[in-house]
Amino acid sequence: MLEIEEKLQAELTRGIEALQTVVTVESLEAWKQDFLGKSSLVMQTYGSMGKLAKEERPIVGKAVNQLKVGLEAALAEKEEGIKTASQQETFTKETLDVTLPGRKPRRGRIHPLHLTLRQIYQIFADMGFQIYRSPEVETDDYNFTFLNIPPYHPARDMWDTFYTDKEGVVLRTHTSPGQVRVMRERAPQNIRVILPGTTMRYEQLTARSEIEFIQVELLVVGKGITFADMRGTLNDFARRTFGENARTRLRPSFFPFTEPSAEMDVQCFVCGGEGCGVCKGTGWLEILGCGMVHPTVLRYGGYDPGVYSGFAAGMGIDRSTLMRYHIDDIRHFRNNDIRFLEQF
Amino acid sequence: MKAPLSWIKDYIDLDGIGIEELANLLTNVGLEVESVQLVGVEKPAGILKNKYFGLPWDKEKFVVAEVVEVNQHPNADRLTLCELNDGTGITTVLTGAPNMVPYLGKGRLDQPLKVAYAREGAMLYDGHQPGQVVTKLKKTTIRGVESRSMICSEKELGISEEHEGIIELDADAPVGMPLVDYMGDVVYEVAILPNMARDASILGIARELSAVTGRPLRLPQGIALEDGGEITEKVGLEVRDTELNPRFMLGMVEGTQARKSPYWVQRRLSLAGMRPIDALVDATNYTMLEIGEPLHAFDYDLLRERAGGKPTIITRTACEGEKITLLDGSEPQLDTQMELVTDGVGPLSIAGVMGGGETGVHGETRNLLIESANWNFINLRKTLSKTRINSEAAYRFSRDVHPALAETALSLCLKRVQEWGGGEVVRGVLDDYGKPYEDTVNRLSAENIAEVLGQEISLEESTQILERLGFTCWMEGGELVAKSPSTRTDIETGIIGQRNLIEEIARVYGYERIAGKRLSDELPPQVGNPDLEAEERIRDIMVSIGLQDTLAYRQTSPEREARLFIGRKAPQGLTYVRLKNPITPERTVMRRSAMATMLELLEYNTKFRPGLALFELGPVFLPVADEVLPHEALRLSIGLTGAWDVASWDRPQSKAMDFFDLKGVVEALLDGLHLEGVKFQSTAHPSFHPGKCAEVRVGEEILGVMGELHPQVKKNYAFGQDPVLVAEFDGEMLVRLSSEVFINRAISGYPAMVEDIALIVDESVPAEDLEALIWQAGGKLLVDVKLFDVYRDARLGEGKKSLAYQLTYQAFDRTLNDKDSLNIRNRIVKQTKNTFGAVLRSQ
């Protein structure tokens, strides 16, 4: 082995050793000068290759190449190490407290009663029901008489009515006037509709009672529609609304526009029937009134009660929305307090 | 209707049916139990579906006792010391009850007084506090006399609010018996449906229970009545209109005493919610509660005095200007529609509603005339709607009472007056039954039932149910024929009568036994509801922009809406849907303006949040001349104020929103609805800042108005510094013009060229027009125009502005080069110069 070969080998060892002490970008630069710069042994050796004997040149050339490759490989590794370290340092400096709150974008929400309405639309749409709307300011005829509630009938006591200064015009006390309107529009077709909308009753405004509230009514008219169909439809609705295992019960009630009439209760979805604050300890929640459309109403609607039959059901969605979200005051819905609405 | 269980049991055996079970039976048959009052009885165990209240009487602590002697308290005039035997021995009990005073100093009483006695430690209601406050009976010393126990009033036992006197039980009460065993009770408060008015009576309720349990009903027995007789010599009767007064009966008892009724009668009346008065009044009220027929009692001698001889009762409508003072002291305005009971002298009572004060029974009444009548309920309701009188009688008569009940009631009442008040029943009754009621007869087949219910109920079972409800049934040609009972008038004839019967059968059979089915009829023709769908789309877009959905009250007042105008002066001639009976002065009309609602919502909420962005989609109510109903016009209102951005911990609140924030929201909405040809035009509107108000047009149609609230209008509301921005749009037009289907533009795969151009124009040139021209001049390669700066400077010249646009060019078939862009640019510069005198601003 030539002397120079040994020298070059030793230089590699020295270089790698020296590199071990390098930690900063500056000392790395110095190392580069020392081992790979102009005056480094590598470069010196390249420069003096011409002076070597012809037969020594390939040997020395190979050795110096090995040295250079060796040093450069070591350098590359070191550089990577230093870069990672310095990036780490930056990361540390940039580290956030991820528990600080995020910047809130402005977010709009659908009003809770509109949410409930949409859910009901969806459920009944799945069962083939269409949506029909009718006026909020109604004639006495549509609001009462056509619904089998003639003037001075005791059943008129069931609704505390807002009257307008125009004779025979009232604020509708229920969405039922839509029953006769839709029948008159569509007779003699089969009918499967829901009638949603705002209704108004003369009541004291308290946390539990409103003068304006939203009702959804359903009406089915056709040939051979029975009480059993009504029960099945309402059970399906209850299961879709309150869960697969929702239990319902029907008990007799009275509405002038249906006969037989019933009230449907659903087992309290909060306590499962054990009794709680929401169901006032009874285990049941009143959710809707229903019944077979009264022959008189069918007649007013243009359907022969000897041929056609139907059922109707109505529910107030304010109350069910109250229960669903444990809302303490029914007036929140129309006061539109932003602190209330923002929670939906 | 409050029904004490002990009373119901007079008519039906209910042994073996628990308190809760009975409540559920009542509810399931249509008599919804609103609450159950426990009078001394323990609350039933298990899960209870009904609302209970009341206090149990401990058997050890509450017993029947007898007072054997009453002595004066040594140190207090108003207190007495009662020597009392509670079955275990004699104790002294202190009481302040005034009804013990008459026995003072009588020594040993010949007839000991039976009382309800509570021992030390008993839990009872505090008699001295309003309402029902439970307290424990403790030893005290009152004016030097020790008191450990007490003789109870009704209030302490929860029977009534009566606290003045102690209860004097009936003489046969067994001393030492636990009080709960003697008179513990359960009171069911049931809601009476309008078509079950017959059940506003204990017997009616018992009849329903009989139908649902199958147990027999025991009818109460009165005295036998005979027409005419001695009574005809005492009093005359004349019914002028049998339509208004189908039946009128009079009976008479002579020599009665207005003494107290037996305690069990008083207790039942109290528990049913009526105040016991004396045996005579109690007998009429008891009979009314028992069978549902209201009665009225006259002092016969007063009538005789008025008539100056034999009185004649005349029923007729009121004459013009007639007057009456009622029992309660009120003097309602009478009119000629109202039916009265009168004598030759004048009105005695408003028929079926309330008696007059002058001729009613009183403490000294000896001879009693009892009216048992039937009145046209429609006419009576008209009377009630005018006089607004509430009475137990009016409640029942206004729901139609069967005329046959007049007879039953009179026979029962005469018997009770005699039993409880003494005296002799005068032979005979007067009965003018001018309009006999015909009970309806209906036929029903098994198919009829199945067609309505979707479930078979056999005619045999149906017959049994109807018979238990009092119908008379027989079979004819394979059909069930049912004659309605003479206690109810709600069963009609024909198809409705059949329906009435089917309801009766179904509710007693049990709704719970009718299984549900899924609808299987043919679906109706499928029609959508495009209006509603579009409305919901508007809601979704608004919410996606970041605005909050709200829901408005329909009712407001003209004064509230006048706040929209300077000085709160609304223009003349605004017509409203006005309420005849508003609930408050703040809600007297149906709203006309959605903007007024929106401003109120903003005003209410500004104190809660630094920035608000709300919208509301709902109707306003615009009266239309010659139309019965108003136009319910859909409106979309938008309201913005304060900062749009929500402040965060490291970024301060951004600046308050202005006109262009509102315009941005509006543009985003219209874009979302794919409306074409939208234009904003400066306009004048009394509610808006004259320079910051725009009309939004779609083609030739005006969609609505938007802008910043006029500073003087803003003063009408409690707003702060920030501008208030509102818009009100015609919702129907939005719905009509919006389109779910639109042409989606293709996206080019070739690179786009972007360059900026600034044009100097006169201030008067609307930006919208300039931009429209740029689009036109740019041709099909111009794909986007974005205004990014508006600049004004003296160097531009007086009345000039510079509008800077970023233009994007792009082709679908090639990459554009500099020559293309130069061409487009030159066209734009040239055409804007020709049309608006625009000058290209040097870079």
CSV table of C-alpha atoms in Angstrom, one decimal, chain A residues 100-111 113-114 118 121 127-139 151-155 157-158 161-167 169 171 181 186 189-192 198 200 202-205 210-212 214 220-223 225-229 231-233 235-236 239 248-254 259-262 273-274 280-282 284 286 292-296 299 305-306 309 311 331 333-339 341-342, chain B residues 24 27-30 32 47-51 193-195 377-378 381-382 385 398-399 450-455 492 495-496 499-503 506-507 511-529 531-532 535-537 539-540 543 545-555 576-584 587 590 601 604-605 608-609 611-615 617 619 621 624 627-630 632 643-646 648-651 657:
chain,number,residue,atom,x,y,z
A,100,LEU,CA,-57.9,27.2,23.3
A,101,PRO,CA,-61.3,27.8,21.8
A,102,GLY,CA,-61.7,27.7,18.0
A,103,ARG,CA,-62.8,30.8,16.0
A,104,LYS,CA,-66.5,30.5,15.6
A,105,PRO,CA,-67.9,31.1,12.1
A,106,ARG,CA,-71.3,32.7,12.0
A,107,ARG,CA,-73.8,29.8,11.9
A,108,GLY,CA,-77.5,30.0,11.1
A,109,ARG,CA,-79.9,27.5,12.5
A,110,ILE,CA,-83.4,26.4,11.5
A,111,HIS,CA,-86.0,27.4,14.1
A,113,LEU,CA,-90.4,24.3,15.4
A,114,HIS,CA,-89.4,24.3,11.7
A,118,ARG,CA,-89.6,19.0,8.7
A,121,TYR,CA,-93.2,16.2,6.7
A,127,MET,CA,-96.2,7.1,4.0
A,128,GLY,CA,-97.5,8.8,0.9
A,129,PHE,CA,-98.9,11.9,2.5
A,130,GLN,CA,-98.9,15.2,0.6
A,131,ILE,CA,-98.7,18.7,2.3
A,132,TYR,CA,-101.7,21.0,2.0
A,133,ARG,CA,-101.9,24.5,3.5
A,134,SER,CA,-104.9,26.8,4.1
A,135,PRO,CA,-105.5,30.3,5.4
A,136,GLU,CA,-104.7,31.4,9.0
A,137,VAL,CA,-107.5,33.9,8.9
A,138,GLU,CA,-110.6,31.9,8.2
A,139,THR,CA,-114.3,32.1,7.8
A,151,PRO,CA,-123.4,28.3,15.8
A,152,TYR,CA,-124.1,28.0,19.5
A,153,HIS,CA,-123.2,24.3,19.5
A,154,PRO,CA,-121.7,23.3,22.9
A,155,ALA,CA,-118.6,22.1,21.1
A,157,ASP,CA,-116.7,26.0,23.9
A,158,MET,CA,-113.8,23.7,23.1
A,161,THR,CA,-111.6,31.9,19.5
A,162,PHE,CA,-110.2,35.2,18.3
A,163,TYR,CA,-112.8,37.0,16.4
A,164,THR,CA,-112.1,39.8,13.9
A,165,ASP,CA,-114.1,42.9,13.4
A,166,LYS,CA,-115.5,41.4,10.2
A,167,GLU,CA,-118.6,39.3,10.9
A,169,VAL,CA,-114.2,35.9,10.1
A,171,LEU,CA,-108.4,33.5,13.4
A,181,ARG,CA,-110.8,23.0,1.8
A,186,ARG,CA,-109.9,17.2,-4.7
A,189,GLN,CA,-110.1,11.6,-5.4
A,190,ASN,CA,-108.6,9.7,-2.6
A,191,ILE,CA,-106.9,12.1,-0.1
A,192,ARG,CA,-103.8,11.5,2.0
A,198,THR,CA,-100.1,28.3,12.7
A,200,MET,CA,-104.5,30.9,17.3
A,202,TYR,CA,-107.6,33.1,23.0
A,203,GLU,CA,-105.7,31.9,26.0
A,204,GLN,CA,-103.5,33.3,28.7
A,205,LEU,CA,-99.9,33.6,27.7
A,210,GLU,CA,-99.6,30.2,23.9
A,211,ILE,CA,-102.0,32.3,21.8
A,212,GLU,CA,-100.3,31.2,18.6
A,214,ILE,CA,-98.4,25.3,15.2
A,220,VAL,CA,-107.2,10.4,4.8
A,221,VAL,CA,-110.3,10.0,2.7
A,222,GLY,CA,-111.0,7.0,0.5
A,223,LYS,CA,-113.2,3.9,0.2
A,225,ILE,CA,-110.8,3.6,5.4
A,226,THR,CA,-111.2,2.3,8.9
A,227,PHE,CA,-110.4,3.0,12.6
A,228,ALA,CA,-107.8,0.2,12.3
A,229,ASP,CA,-106.1,2.0,9.4
A,231,ARG,CA,-104.4,3.3,14.5
A,232,GLY,CA,-101.8,1.6,12.3
A,233,THR,CA,-100.8,4.9,10.6
A,235,ASN,CA,-98.6,3.8,15.5
A,236,ASP,CA,-96.1,4.0,12.6
A,239,ARG,CA,-92.5,4.7,16.2
A,248,THR,CA,-99.2,4.0,22.3
A,249,ARG,CA,-102.7,3.9,23.7
A,250,LEU,CA,-106.0,5.2,22.4
A,251,ARG,CA,-108.7,6.4,24.6
A,252,PRO,CA,-112.1,7.8,23.8
A,253,SER,CA,-112.4,11.5,23.3
A,254,PHE,CA,-114.7,14.0,21.5
A,259,GLU,CA,-116.7,10.0,15.2
A,260,PRO,CA,-115.5,7.8,16.8
A,261,SER,CA,-113.0,10.2,18.3
A,262,ALA,CA,-109.9,9.3,20.3
A,273,GLY,CA,-93.3,4.8,31.4
A,274,GLU,CA,-91.8,4.8,34.9
A,280,LYS,CA,-95.9,14.4,35.3
A,281,GLY,CA,-95.5,11.0,36.8
A,282,THR,CA,-98.1,9.3,34.6
A,284,TRP,CA,-97.8,8.7,29.2
A,286,GLU,CA,-100.7,13.1,25.2
A,292,MET,CA,-113.0,8.8,11.9
A,293,VAL,CA,-114.1,11.8,9.8
A,294,HIS,CA,-117.7,12.7,10.7
A,295,PRO,CA,-120.3,12.0,7.9
A,296,THR,CA,-121.3,15.7,8.1
A,299,ARG,CA,-120.7,15.8,3.1
A,305,PRO,CA,-120.4,9.3,3.5
A,306,GLY,CA,-122.2,6.2,2.3
A,309,SER,CA,-114.8,7.2,4.8
A,311,PHE,CA,-109.8,9.6,9.4
A,331,ARG,CA,-93.0,31.5,24.7
A,333,PHE,CA,-90.5,29.8,20.2
A,334,ARG,CA,-91.9,33.2,19.2
A,335,ASN,CA,-89.8,35.5,21.3
A,336,ASN,CA,-86.9,34.4,19.2
A,337,ASP,CA,-84.4,35.0,22.0
A,338,ILE,CA,-81.1,34.5,20.2
A,339,ARG,CA,-79.7,32.7,23.3
A,341,LEU,CA,-82.3,29.8,19.1
A,342,GLU,CA,-78.5,29.4,19.1
B,24,ASN,CA,-108.1,3.9,34.3
B,27,THR,CA,-110.4,7.3,31.3
B,28,ASN,CA,-110.7,4.4,28.9
B,29,VAL,CA,-114.4,4.8,28.5
B,30,GLY,CA,-114.0,8.5,27.7
B,32,GLU,CA,-110.7,11.3,31.4
B,47,ILE,CA,-96.8,2.8,39.0
B,48,LEU,CA,-99.7,5.2,38.9
B,49,LYS,CA,-100.9,6.7,35.7
B,50,ASN,CA,-103.0,9.2,37.4
B,51,LYS,CA,-102.4,12.4,39.4
B,193,LEU,CA,-116.6,15.8,26.9
B,194,PRO,CA,-119.2,17.9,25.1
B,195,ASN,CA,-121.0,14.9,23.8
B,377,PHE,CA,-130.1,24.7,24.9
B,378,ILE,CA,-129.3,26.8,21.8
B,381,ARG,CA,-126.4,29.5,25.0
B,382,LYS,CA,-127.3,32.7,23.3
B,385,SER,CA,-123.0,34.4,25.5
B,398,SER,CA,-126.4,24.6,27.8
B,399,ARG,CA,-125.3,21.1,26.9
B,450,ALA,CA,-116.7,-3.5,10.6
B,451,GLU,CA,-116.7,-0.9,7.9
B,452,VAL,CA,-116.0,1.9,10.3
B,453,LEU,CA,-113.8,0.1,12.8
B,454,GLY,CA,-111.9,-2.3,10.6
B,455,GLN,CA,-112.6,-4.9,13.2
B,492,GLU,CA,-129.0,11.2,16.0
B,495,ILE,CA,-125.8,7.4,8.9
B,496,ILE,CA,-124.8,9.8,11.8
B,499,ARG,CA,-121.9,6.4,13.7
B,500,ASN,CA,-123.0,7.5,17.1
B,501,LEU,CA,-123.8,3.9,18.1
B,502,ILE,CA,-120.6,2.6,16.7
B,503,GLU,CA,-118.7,5.0,18.8
B,506,ALA,CA,-116.2,0.9,20.3
B,507,ARG,CA,-115.4,2.9,23.4
B,511,TYR,CA,-110.2,1.1,21.6
B,512,GLU,CA,-107.2,-0.8,22.9
B,513,ARG,CA,-108.7,-4.0,21.5
B,514,ILE,CA,-108.8,-2.7,18.0
B,515,ALA,CA,-105.5,-3.6,16.3
B,516,GLY,CA,-103.8,-1.3,13.9
B,517,LYS,CA,-103.4,-1.9,10.2
B,518,ARG,CA,-101.3,-0.2,7.5
B,519,LEU,CA,-103.2,1.9,5.0
B,520,SER,CA,-103.9,-0.2,1.9
B,521,ASP,CA,-106.1,2.0,-0.2
B,522,GLU,CA,-104.9,3.3,-3.5
B,523,LEU,CA,-102.6,6.2,-3.2
B,524,PRO,CA,-104.1,9.5,-4.4
B,525,PRO,CA,-102.8,11.2,-7.6
B,526,GLN,CA,-99.3,12.4,-6.7
B,527,VAL,CA,-99.0,16.2,-6.4
B,528,GLY,CA,-96.1,18.0,-4.8
B,529,ASN,CA,-96.2,21.2,-3.0
B,531,ASP,CA,-94.3,26.5,-2.9
B,532,LEU,CA,-93.5,24.8,0.4
B,535,GLU,CA,-89.8,28.1,1.0
B,536,GLU,CA,-87.8,25.4,2.7
B,537,ARG,CA,-85.1,25.9,0.1
B,539,ARG,CA,-84.6,28.7,4.7
B,540,ASP,CA,-81.8,26.3,3.8
B,543,VAL,CA,-79.1,29.3,7.1
B,545,ILE,CA,-75.2,31.9,4.5
B,546,GLY,CA,-75.2,32.1,8.3
B,547,LEU,CA,-78.5,33.7,9.2
B,548,GLN,CA,-80.7,32.6,12.0
B,549,ASP,CA,-84.2,31.3,11.2
B,550,THR,CA,-87.0,32.9,13.3
B,551,LEU,CA,-90.7,32.5,13.8
B,552,ALA,CA,-92.9,35.5,14.2
B,553,TYR,CA,-96.1,36.2,16.1
B,554,ARG,CA,-98.9,37.1,13.7
B,555,GLN,CA,-100.6,39.4,16.1
B,576,TYR,CA,-105.8,45.8,9.1
B,577,VAL,CA,-107.4,42.6,10.1
B,578,ARG,CA,-108.5,43.7,13.5
B,579,LEU,CA,-109.3,41.5,16.4
B,580,LYS,CA,-112.6,41.9,18.2
B,581,ASN,CA,-111.3,40.4,21.4
B,582,PRO,CA,-107.6,41.1,21.6
B,583,ILE,CA,-105.7,39.4,24.4
B,584,THR,CA,-103.6,42.5,25.1
B,587,ARG,CA,-101.7,42.5,19.9
B,590,MET,CA,-102.7,40.8,12.3
B,601,LEU,CA,-86.6,40.9,16.9
B,604,TYR,CA,-84.9,42.6,21.5
B,605,ASN,CA,-81.7,40.7,20.8
B,608,PHE,CA,-77.5,39.7,24.0
B,609,ARG,CA,-75.1,39.6,21.0
B,611,GLY,CA,-73.8,41.0,16.0
B,612,LEU,CA,-77.1,39.7,14.7
B,613,ALA,CA,-78.1,38.2,11.4
B,614,LEU,CA,-81.7,37.0,11.3
B,615,PHE,CA,-84.3,36.2,8.8
B,617,LEU,CA,-90.3,33.8,6.3
B,619,PRO,CA,-97.2,35.7,6.1
B,621,PHE,CA,-102.2,39.9,6.4
B,624,VAL,CA,-108.6,43.1,0.3
B,627,GLU,CA,-113.0,40.0,-0.2
B,628,VAL,CA,-114.0,38.2,3.0
B,629,LEU,CA,-110.6,36.9,3.8
B,630,PRO,CA,-107.3,39.0,3.7
B,632,GLU,CA,-101.9,36.2,3.3
B,643,ALA,CA,-70.4,42.7,13.4
B,644,TRP,CA,-70.8,39.7,11.1
B,645,ASP,CA,-67.7,38.0,12.5
B,646,VAL,CA,-68.0,36.4,15.9
B,648,SER,CA,-62.6,35.4,19.2
B,649,TRP,CA,-59.9,35.5,22.0
B,650,ASP,CA,-57.2,36.7,19.6
B,651,ARG,CA,-59.1,38.6,17.0
B,657,MET,CA,-72.0,45.6,8.9
